[in-house]
GROMACS .gro file of C-alpha atoms in nm:
model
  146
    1UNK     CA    1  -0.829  -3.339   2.342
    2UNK     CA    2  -1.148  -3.249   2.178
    3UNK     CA    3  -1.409  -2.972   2.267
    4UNK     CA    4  -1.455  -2.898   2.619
    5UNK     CA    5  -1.155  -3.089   2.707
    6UNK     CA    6  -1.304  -3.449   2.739
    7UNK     CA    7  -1.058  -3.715   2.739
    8UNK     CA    8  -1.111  -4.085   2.740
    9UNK     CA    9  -1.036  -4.286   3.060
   10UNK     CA   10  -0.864  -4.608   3.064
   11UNK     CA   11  -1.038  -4.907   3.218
   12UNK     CA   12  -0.897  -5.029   3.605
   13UNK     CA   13  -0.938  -5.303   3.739
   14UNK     CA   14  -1.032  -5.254   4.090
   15UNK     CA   15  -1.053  -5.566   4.335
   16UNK     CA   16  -1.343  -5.443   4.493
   17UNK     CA   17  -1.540  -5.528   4.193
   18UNK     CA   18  -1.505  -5.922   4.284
   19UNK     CA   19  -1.563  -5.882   4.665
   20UNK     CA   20  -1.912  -5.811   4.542
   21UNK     CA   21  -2.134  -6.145   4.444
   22UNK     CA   22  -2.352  -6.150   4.172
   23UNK     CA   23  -2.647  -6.144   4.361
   24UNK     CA   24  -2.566  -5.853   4.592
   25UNK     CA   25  -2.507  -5.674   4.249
   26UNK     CA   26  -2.782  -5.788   4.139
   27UNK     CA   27  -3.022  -5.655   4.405
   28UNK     CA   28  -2.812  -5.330   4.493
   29UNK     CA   29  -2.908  -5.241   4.060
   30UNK     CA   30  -3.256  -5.276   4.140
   31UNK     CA   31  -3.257  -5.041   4.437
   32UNK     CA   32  -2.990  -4.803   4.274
   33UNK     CA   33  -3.242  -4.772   3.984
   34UNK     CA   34  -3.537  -4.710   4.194
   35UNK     CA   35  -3.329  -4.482   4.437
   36UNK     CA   36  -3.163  -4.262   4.105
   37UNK     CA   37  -3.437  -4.301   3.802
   38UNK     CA   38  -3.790  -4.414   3.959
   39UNK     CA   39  -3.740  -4.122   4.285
   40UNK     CA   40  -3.551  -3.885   4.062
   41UNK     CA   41  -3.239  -3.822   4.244
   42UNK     CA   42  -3.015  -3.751   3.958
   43UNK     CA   43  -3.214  -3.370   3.971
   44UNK     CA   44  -3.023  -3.322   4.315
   45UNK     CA   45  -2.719  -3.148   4.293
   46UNK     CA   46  -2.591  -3.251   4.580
   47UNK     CA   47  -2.711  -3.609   4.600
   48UNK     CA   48  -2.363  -3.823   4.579
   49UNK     CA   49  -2.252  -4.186   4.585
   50UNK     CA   50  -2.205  -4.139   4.990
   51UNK     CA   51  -2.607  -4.017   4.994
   52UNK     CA   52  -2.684  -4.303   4.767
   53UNK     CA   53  -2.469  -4.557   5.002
   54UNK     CA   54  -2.616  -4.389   5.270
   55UNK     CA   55  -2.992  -4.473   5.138
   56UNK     CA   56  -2.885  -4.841   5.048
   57UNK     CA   57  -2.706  -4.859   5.388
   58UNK     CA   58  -2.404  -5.043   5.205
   59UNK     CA   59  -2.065  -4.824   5.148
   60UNK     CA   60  -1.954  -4.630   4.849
   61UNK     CA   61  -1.733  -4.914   4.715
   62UNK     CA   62  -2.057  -5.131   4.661
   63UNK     CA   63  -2.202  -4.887   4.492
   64UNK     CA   64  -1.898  -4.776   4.292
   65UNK     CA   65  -1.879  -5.153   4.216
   66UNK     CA   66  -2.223  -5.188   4.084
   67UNK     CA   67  -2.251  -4.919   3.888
   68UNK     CA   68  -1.935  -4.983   3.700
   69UNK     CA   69  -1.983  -5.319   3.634
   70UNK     CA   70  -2.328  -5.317   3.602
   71UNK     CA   71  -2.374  -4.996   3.411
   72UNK     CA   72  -2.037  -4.961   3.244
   73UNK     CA   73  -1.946  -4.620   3.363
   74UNK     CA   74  -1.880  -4.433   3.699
   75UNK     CA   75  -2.165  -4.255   3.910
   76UNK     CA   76  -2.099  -3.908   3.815
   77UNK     CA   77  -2.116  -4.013   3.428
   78UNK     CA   78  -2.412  -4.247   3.552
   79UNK     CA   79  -2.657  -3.967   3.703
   80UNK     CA   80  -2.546  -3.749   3.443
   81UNK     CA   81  -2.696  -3.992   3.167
   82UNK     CA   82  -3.009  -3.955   3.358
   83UNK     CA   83  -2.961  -3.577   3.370
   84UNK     CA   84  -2.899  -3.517   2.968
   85UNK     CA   85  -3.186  -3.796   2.886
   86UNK     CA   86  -3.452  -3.559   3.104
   87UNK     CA   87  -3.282  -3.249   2.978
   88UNK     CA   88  -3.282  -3.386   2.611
   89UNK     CA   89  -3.692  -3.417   2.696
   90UNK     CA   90  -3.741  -3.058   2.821
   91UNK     CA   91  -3.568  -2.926   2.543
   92UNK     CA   92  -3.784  -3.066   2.270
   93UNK     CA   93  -4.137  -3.028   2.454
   94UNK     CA   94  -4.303  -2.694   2.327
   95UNK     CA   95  -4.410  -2.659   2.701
   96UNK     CA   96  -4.059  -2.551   2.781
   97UNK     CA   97  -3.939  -2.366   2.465
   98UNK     CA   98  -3.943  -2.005   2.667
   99UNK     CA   99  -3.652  -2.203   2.886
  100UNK     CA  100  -3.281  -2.077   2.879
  101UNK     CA  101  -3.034  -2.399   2.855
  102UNK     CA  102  -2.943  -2.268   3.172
  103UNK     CA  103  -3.270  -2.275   3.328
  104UNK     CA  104  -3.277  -2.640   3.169
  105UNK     CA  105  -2.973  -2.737   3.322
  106UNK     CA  106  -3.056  -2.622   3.681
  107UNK     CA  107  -3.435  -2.793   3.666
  108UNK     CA  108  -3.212  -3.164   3.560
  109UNK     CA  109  -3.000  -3.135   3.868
  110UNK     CA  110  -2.654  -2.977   3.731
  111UNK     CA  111  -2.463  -2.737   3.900
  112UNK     CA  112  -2.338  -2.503   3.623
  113UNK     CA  113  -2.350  -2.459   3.322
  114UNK     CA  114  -2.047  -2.575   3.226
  115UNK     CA  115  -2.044  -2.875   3.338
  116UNK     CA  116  -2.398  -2.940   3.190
  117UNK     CA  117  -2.226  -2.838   2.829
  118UNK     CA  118  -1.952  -3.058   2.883
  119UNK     CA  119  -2.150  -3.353   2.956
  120UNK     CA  120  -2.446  -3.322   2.745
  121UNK     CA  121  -2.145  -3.276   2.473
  122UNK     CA  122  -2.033  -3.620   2.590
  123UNK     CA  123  -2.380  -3.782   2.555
  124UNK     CA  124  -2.449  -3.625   2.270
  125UNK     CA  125  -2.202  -3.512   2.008
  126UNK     CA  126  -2.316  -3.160   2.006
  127UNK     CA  127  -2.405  -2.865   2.234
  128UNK     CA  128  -2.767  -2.814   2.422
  129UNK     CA  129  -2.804  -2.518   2.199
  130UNK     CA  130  -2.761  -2.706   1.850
  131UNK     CA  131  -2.985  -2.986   1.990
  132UNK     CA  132  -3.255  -2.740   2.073
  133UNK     CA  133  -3.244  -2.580   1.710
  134UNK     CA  134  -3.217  -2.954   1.518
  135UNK     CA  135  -3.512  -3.057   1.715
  136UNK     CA  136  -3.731  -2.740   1.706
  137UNK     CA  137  -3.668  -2.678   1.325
  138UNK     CA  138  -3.721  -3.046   1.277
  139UNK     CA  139  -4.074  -2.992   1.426
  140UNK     CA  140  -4.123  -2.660   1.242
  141UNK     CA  141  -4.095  -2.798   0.905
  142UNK     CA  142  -4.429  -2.879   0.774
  143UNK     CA  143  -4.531  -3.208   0.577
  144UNK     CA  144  -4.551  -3.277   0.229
  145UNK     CA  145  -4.852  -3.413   0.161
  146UNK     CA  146  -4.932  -3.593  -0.196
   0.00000   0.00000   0.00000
């Protein structure tokens, strides 16, 4: 186990998967992607697979289905990707440098910070805090010119 106790998870089959047809998947990605990216539900905390069933007016299996198979991870690490990308945003634009990661992490949709560490970790490879510095030293150093 590595820093803030991530561990790999081994890959199930689950039959559901192929009780799905291509085409169902296929449409139910679409509105998944307009429901989670294009409305920007991954910013509410309490918007879950059963909400996003709910909106889709299919079940939670379906859309456990589709996102693993079509997005290669499970929801929580799928709106989470969505999450760290946004957060990753904020914390390079000079319009938010004032911001504490924790401020940050509540305006993305997480609901402590812990968790926002741990999975921005995940995405990442390093802590909100280090990627703020990289990126605002980055910007701070000035250009040589010839």
């Amino acid at each position: 186990m590595g820093k803030y106790n991530i561990t790999e998870k081994k890959e199930r089959d689950a039959a559901y998967r192929t009780l799905v047809s291509p085409a169902l998947m296929d449409d139910l990605k679409e509105r998944i992607l307009d429901i989670v990216v294009m409305q920007k539900k991954y910013k509410d905390k309490n918007y879950s697979a059963r909400k996003l069933a709910e909106d889709l007016g299919t079940n939670t299996r379906y859309v456990s289905a589709v996102v693993n198979v079509r997005f290669h991870m499970n929801y929580t690490s799928f709106i989470n990707k969505y999450r760290i990308e946004e957060a990753m945003s904020i914390l390079t634009d000079k319009r938010y440098q004032d911001l504490r990661i924790e401020q940050v992490s509540d305006m993305v949709g997480f609901a402590n910070r812990q968790s926002f560490y741990a999975s921005f970790y995940k995405f990442t490879g390093i802590t909100p805090k280090e990627y703020k510095q990289q990126h605002s030293t980055a910007a701070a150093k000035p250009k040589k010119t010839k």
